mmCIF file of C-alpha atoms in Angstrom:
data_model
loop_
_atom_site.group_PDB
_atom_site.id
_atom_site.type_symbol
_atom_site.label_atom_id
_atom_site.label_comp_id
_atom_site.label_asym_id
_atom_site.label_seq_id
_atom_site.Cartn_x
_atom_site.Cartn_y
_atom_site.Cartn_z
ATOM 1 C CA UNK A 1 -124.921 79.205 -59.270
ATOM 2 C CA UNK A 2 -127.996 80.122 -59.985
ATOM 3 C CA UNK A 3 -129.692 76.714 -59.350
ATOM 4 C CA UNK A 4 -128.487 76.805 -56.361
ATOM 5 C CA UNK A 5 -130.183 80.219 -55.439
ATOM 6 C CA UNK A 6 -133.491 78.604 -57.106
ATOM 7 C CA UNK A 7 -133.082 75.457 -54.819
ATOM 8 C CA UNK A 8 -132.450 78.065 -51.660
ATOM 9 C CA UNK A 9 -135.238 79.638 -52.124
ATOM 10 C CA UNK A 10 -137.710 76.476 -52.846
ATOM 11 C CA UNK A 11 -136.431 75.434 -49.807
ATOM 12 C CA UNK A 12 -137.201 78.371 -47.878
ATOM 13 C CA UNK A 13 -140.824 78.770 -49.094
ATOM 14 C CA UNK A 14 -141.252 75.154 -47.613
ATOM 15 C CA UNK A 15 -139.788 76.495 -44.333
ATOM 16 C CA UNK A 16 -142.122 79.224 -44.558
ATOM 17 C CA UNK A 17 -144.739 77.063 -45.298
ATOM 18 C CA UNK A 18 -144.305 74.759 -42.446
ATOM 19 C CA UNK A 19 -141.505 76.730 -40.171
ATOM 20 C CA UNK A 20 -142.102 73.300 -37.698
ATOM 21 C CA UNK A 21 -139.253 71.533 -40.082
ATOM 22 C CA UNK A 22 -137.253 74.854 -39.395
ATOM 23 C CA UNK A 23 -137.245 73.119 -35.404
ATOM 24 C CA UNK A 24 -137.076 69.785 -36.513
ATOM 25 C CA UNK A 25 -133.336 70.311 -38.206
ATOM 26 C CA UNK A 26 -132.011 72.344 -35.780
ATOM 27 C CA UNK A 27 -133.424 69.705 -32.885
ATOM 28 C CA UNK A 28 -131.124 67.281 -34.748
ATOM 29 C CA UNK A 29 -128.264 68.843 -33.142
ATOM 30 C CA UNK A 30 -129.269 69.845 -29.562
ATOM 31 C CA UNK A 31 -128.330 67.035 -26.699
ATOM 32 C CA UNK A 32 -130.325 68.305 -23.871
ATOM 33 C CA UNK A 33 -130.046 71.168 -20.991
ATOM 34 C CA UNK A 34 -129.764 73.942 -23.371
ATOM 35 C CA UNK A 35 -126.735 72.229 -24.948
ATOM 36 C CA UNK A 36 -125.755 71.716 -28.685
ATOM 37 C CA UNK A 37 -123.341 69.054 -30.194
ATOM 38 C CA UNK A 38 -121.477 71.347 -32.074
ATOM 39 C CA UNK A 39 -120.295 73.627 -28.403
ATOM 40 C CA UNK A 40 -117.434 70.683 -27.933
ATOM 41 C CA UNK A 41 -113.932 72.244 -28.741
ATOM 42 C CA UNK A 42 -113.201 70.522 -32.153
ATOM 43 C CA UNK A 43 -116.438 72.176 -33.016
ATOM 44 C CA UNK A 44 -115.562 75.624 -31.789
ATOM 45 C CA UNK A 45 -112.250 75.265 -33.436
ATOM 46 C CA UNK A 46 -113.642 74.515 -36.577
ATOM 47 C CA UNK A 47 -116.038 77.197 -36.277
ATOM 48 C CA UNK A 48 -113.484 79.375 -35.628
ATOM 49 C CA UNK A 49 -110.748 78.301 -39.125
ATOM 50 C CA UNK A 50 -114.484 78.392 -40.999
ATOM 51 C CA UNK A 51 -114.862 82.374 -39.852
ATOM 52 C CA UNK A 52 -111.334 83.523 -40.380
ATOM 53 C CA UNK A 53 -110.679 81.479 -43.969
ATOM 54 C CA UNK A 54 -113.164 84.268 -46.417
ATOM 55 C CA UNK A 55 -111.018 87.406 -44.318
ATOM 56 C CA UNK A 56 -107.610 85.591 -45.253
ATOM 57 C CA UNK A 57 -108.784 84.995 -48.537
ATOM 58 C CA UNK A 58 -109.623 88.666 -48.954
ATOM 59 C CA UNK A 59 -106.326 89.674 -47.485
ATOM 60 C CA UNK A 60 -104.382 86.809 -50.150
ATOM 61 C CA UNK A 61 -105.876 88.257 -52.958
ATOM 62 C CA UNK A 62 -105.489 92.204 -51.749
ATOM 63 C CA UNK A 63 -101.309 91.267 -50.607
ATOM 64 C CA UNK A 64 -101.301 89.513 -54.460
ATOM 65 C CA UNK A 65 -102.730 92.691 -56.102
ATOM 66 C CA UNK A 66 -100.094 95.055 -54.237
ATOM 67 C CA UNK A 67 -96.922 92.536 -55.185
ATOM 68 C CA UNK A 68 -98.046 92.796 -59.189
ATOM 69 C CA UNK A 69 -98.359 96.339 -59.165
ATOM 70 C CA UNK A 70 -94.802 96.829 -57.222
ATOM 71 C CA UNK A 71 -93.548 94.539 -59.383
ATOM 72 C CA UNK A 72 -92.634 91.895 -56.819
ATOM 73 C CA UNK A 73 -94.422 88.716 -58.240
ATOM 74 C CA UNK A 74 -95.760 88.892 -62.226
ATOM 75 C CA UNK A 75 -99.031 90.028 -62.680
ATOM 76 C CA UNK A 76 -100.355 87.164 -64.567
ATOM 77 C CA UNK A 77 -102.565 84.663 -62.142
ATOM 78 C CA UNK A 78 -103.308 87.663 -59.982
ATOM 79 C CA UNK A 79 -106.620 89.968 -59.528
ATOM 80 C CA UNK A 80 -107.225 92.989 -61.299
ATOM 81 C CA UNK A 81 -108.416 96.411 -59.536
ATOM 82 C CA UNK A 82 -111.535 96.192 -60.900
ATOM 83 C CA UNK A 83 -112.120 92.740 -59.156
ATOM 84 C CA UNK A 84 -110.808 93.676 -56.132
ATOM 85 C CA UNK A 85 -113.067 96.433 -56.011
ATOM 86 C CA UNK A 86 -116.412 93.574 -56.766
ATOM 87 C CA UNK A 87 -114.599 91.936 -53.886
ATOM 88 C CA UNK A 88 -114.412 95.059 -51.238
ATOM 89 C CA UNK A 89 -118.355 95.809 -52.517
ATOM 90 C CA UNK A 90 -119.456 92.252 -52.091
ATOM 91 C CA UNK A 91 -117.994 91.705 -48.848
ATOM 92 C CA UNK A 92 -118.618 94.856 -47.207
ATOM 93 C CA UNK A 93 -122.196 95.443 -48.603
ATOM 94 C CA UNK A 94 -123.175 91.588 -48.094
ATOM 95 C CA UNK A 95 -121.569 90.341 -44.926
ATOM 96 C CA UNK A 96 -120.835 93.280 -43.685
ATOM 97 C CA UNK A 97 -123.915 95.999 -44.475
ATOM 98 C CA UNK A 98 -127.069 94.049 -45.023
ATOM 99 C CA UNK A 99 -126.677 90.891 -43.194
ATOM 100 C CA UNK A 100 -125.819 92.878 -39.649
ATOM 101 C CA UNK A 101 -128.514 95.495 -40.283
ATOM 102 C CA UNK A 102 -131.383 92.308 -40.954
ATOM 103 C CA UNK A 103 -129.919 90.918 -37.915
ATOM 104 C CA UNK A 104 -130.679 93.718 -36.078
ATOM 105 C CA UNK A 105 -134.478 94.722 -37.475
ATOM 106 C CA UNK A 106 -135.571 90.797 -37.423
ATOM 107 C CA UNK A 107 -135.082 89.763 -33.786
ATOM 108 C CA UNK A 108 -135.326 86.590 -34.672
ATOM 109 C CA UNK A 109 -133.962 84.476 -31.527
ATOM 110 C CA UNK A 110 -130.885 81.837 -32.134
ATOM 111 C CA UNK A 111 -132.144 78.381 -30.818
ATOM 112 C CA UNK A 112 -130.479 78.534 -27.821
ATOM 113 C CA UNK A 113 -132.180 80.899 -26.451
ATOM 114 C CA UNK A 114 -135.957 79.699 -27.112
ATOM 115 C CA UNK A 115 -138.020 77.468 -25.099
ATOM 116 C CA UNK A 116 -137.765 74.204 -27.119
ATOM 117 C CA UNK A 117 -134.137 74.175 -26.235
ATOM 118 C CA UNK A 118 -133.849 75.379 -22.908
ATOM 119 C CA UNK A 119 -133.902 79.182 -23.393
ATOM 120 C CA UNK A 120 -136.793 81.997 -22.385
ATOM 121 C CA UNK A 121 -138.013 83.176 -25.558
ATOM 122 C CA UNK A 122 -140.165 82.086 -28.177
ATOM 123 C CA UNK A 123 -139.494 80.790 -31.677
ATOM 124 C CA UNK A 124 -140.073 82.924 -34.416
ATOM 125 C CA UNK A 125 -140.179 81.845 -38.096
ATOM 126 C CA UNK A 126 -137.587 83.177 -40.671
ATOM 127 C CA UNK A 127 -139.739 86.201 -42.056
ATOM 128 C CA UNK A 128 -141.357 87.476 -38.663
ATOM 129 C CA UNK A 129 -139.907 90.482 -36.949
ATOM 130 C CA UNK A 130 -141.416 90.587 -33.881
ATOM 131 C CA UNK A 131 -139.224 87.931 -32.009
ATOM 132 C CA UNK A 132 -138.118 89.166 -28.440
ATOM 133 C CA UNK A 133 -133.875 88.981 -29.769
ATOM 134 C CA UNK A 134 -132.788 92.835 -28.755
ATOM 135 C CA UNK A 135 -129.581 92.547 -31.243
ATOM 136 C CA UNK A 136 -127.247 90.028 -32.779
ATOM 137 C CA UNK A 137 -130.098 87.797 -33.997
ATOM 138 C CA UNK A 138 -130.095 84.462 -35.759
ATOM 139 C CA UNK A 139 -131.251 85.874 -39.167
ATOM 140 C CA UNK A 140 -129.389 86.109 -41.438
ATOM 141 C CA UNK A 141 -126.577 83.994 -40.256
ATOM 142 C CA UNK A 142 -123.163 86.441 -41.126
ATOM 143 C CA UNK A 143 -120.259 83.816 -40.726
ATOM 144 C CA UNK A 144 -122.499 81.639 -43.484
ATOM 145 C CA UNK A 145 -122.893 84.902 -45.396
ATOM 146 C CA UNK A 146 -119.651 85.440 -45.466
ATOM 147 C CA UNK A 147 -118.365 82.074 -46.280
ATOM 148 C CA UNK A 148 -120.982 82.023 -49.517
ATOM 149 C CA UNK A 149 -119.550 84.964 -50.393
ATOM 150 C CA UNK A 150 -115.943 82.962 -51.095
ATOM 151 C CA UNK A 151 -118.394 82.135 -54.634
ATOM 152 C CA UNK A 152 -117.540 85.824 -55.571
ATOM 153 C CA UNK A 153 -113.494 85.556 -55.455
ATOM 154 C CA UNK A 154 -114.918 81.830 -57.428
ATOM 155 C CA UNK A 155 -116.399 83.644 -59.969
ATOM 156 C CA UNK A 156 -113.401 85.647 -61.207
ATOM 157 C CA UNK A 157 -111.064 82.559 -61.539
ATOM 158 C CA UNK A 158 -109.929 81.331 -65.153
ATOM 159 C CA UNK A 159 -112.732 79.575 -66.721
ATOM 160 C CA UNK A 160 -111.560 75.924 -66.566
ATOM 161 C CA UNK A 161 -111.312 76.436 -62.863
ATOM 162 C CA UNK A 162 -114.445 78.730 -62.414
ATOM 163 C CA UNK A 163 -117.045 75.737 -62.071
ATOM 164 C CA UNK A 164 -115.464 73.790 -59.568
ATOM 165 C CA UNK A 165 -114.512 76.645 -57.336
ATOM 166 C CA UNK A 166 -117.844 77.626 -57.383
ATOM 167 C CA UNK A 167 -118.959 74.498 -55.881
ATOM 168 C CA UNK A 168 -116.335 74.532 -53.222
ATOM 169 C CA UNK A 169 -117.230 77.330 -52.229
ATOM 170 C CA UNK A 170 -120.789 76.657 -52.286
ATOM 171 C CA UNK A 171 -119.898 73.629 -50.318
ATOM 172 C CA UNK A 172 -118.230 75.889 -47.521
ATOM 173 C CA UNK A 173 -121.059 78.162 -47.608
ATOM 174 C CA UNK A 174 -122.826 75.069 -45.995
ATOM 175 C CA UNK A 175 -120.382 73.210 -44.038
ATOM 176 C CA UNK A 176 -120.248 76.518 -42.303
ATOM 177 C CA UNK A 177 -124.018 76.807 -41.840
ATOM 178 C CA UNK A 178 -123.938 73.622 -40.434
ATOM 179 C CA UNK A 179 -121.116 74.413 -37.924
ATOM 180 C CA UNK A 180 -123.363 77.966 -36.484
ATOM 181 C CA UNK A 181 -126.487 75.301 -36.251
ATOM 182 C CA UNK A 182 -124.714 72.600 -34.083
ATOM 183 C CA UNK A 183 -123.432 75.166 -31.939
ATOM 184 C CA UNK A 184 -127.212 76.394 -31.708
ATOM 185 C CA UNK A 185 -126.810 79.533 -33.105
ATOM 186 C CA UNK A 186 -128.839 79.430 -36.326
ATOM 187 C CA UNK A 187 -131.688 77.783 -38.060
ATOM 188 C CA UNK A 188 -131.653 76.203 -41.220
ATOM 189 C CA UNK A 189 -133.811 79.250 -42.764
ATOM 190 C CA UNK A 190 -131.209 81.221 -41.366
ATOM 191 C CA UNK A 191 -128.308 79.711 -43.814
ATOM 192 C CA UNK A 192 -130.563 79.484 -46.450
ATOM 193 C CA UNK A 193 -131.491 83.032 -46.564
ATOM 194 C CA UNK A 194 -127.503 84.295 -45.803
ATOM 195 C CA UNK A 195 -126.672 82.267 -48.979
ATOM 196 C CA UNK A 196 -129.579 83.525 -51.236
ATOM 197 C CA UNK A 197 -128.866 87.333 -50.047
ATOM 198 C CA UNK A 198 -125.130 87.099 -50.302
ATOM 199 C CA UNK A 199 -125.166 85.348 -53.778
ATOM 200 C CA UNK A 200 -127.771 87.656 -55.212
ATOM 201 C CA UNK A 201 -126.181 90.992 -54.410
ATOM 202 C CA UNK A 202 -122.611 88.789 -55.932
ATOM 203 C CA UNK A 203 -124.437 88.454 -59.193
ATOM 204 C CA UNK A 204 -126.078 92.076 -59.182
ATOM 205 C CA UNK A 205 -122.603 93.515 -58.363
ATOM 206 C CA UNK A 206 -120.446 91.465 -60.976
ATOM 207 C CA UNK A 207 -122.698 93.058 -63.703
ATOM 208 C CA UNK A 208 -122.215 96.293 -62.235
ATOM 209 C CA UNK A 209 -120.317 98.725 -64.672
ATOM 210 C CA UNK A 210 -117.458 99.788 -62.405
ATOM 211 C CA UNK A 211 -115.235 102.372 -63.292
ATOM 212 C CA UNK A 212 -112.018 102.397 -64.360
ATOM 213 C CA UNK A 213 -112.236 99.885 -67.090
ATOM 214 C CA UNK A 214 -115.368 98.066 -69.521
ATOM 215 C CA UNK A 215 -117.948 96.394 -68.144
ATOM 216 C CA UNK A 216 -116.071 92.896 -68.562
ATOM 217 C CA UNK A 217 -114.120 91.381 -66.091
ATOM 218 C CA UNK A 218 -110.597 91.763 -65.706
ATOM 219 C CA UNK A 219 -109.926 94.762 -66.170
ATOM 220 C CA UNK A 220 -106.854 94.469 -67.892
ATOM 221 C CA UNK A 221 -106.135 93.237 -71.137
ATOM 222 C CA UNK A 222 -105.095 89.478 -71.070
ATOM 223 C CA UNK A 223 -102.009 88.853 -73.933
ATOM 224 C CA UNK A 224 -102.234 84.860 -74.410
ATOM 225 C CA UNK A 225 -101.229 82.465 -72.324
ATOM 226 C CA UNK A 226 -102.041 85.065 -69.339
ATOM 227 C CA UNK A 227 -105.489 84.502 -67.349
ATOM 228 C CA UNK A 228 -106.466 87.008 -64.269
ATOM 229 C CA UNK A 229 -108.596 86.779 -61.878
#
């Protein structure tokens, strides 16, 4: 994961470097008249499976967690308190905390609404706060935070599976950016930099030492043959 992160951020010094290519990707996706590609209703409808599948994820786990301790369903296969509580921090403090409050002290306008795509105001680079977006800007992009953030829930899978969850989820992280650009909504910077923040603050919090249990994750003794996540 964290070549990825390295890549992201490579990638978004080049963007800084020469924010034109920040207008040249999302231009690959506008049609004309202040319209995007990705407005048609199989895009909104993916958009819209894409934003709900990290909160039904969430919910799995937490309805999982709940059956184990009532004793409903054996608690082998299923997540520990201690990860659930990574996953409540990561979520709320990543998608939920940081990315709306950057959102809201950037100003950074979506595409949409500057001039090179039919809009009023003007284009701002990734790092600038003085664009002329009041609230709800384009950076960070939250529904690609949040679907990056599917890499923590990754992370806490058995190890045979851990590396190629990762990479799905990695994969969504992206698919999803690149539903929120066709529609116009975000720049590439703007994916780039929801992955890098939401991925960083996963790593910083899975070393965290949580209480209720060591610092390792699960937090539950594992007899053999029994894996949690």
């Amino acid at each position: 994961m964290k070549y990825a992160v390295v890549a992201a951020v490579v990638a978004l010094l080049v963007l800084a470097w020469v924010p034109d290519r920040d207008l040249a990707c999302a231009h690959v996706f506008y049609i004309s008249g202040g319209h995007f590609m990705g407005n048609a209703p199989i895009g909104i409808a993916a958009r819209n499976v894409a934003r709900l599948a990290p909160l039904l994820l969430f919910v799995g786990l937490l309805l999982l967690h709940i059956a184990s301790r009532i004793g409903l369903i054996a608690a082998s296969h299923t997540p520990s308190g201690r990860s659930l509580l990574f996953l409540t921090l990561s979520l709320a403090l990543g998608p939920g905390l940081l990315v709306n409050l950057l959102k809201d002290e950037m100003h950074r306008p979506r595409p949409s609404q500057i001039r090179e795509f039919g809009g009023k105001l003007a284009f701002m680079p990734f790092y600038s706060p003085y664009g002329a977006c009041p609230r709800n800007c384009a950076f960070p992009s939250g529904e690609a935070a949040a679907a990056f953030w599917m890499a923590a829930p990754a992370s806490l899978a058995p190890l045979p599976l851990r590396p190629a969850l990762t990479t799905l989820a990695l994969l969504f992280g992206l698919m999803t950016g690149g539903l929120r650009m066709a529609a116009g909504a975000h720049f590439l910077s703007d994916i780039l930099s929801a992955g890098v923040l939401t991925l960083t603050l996963n790593a910083a919090l899975r070393r965290l030492p949580l209480p209720g249990s060591p610092r390792e994750f699960p937090d539950r003794v594992e007899s053999p043959g029994r894996k949690t996540l």
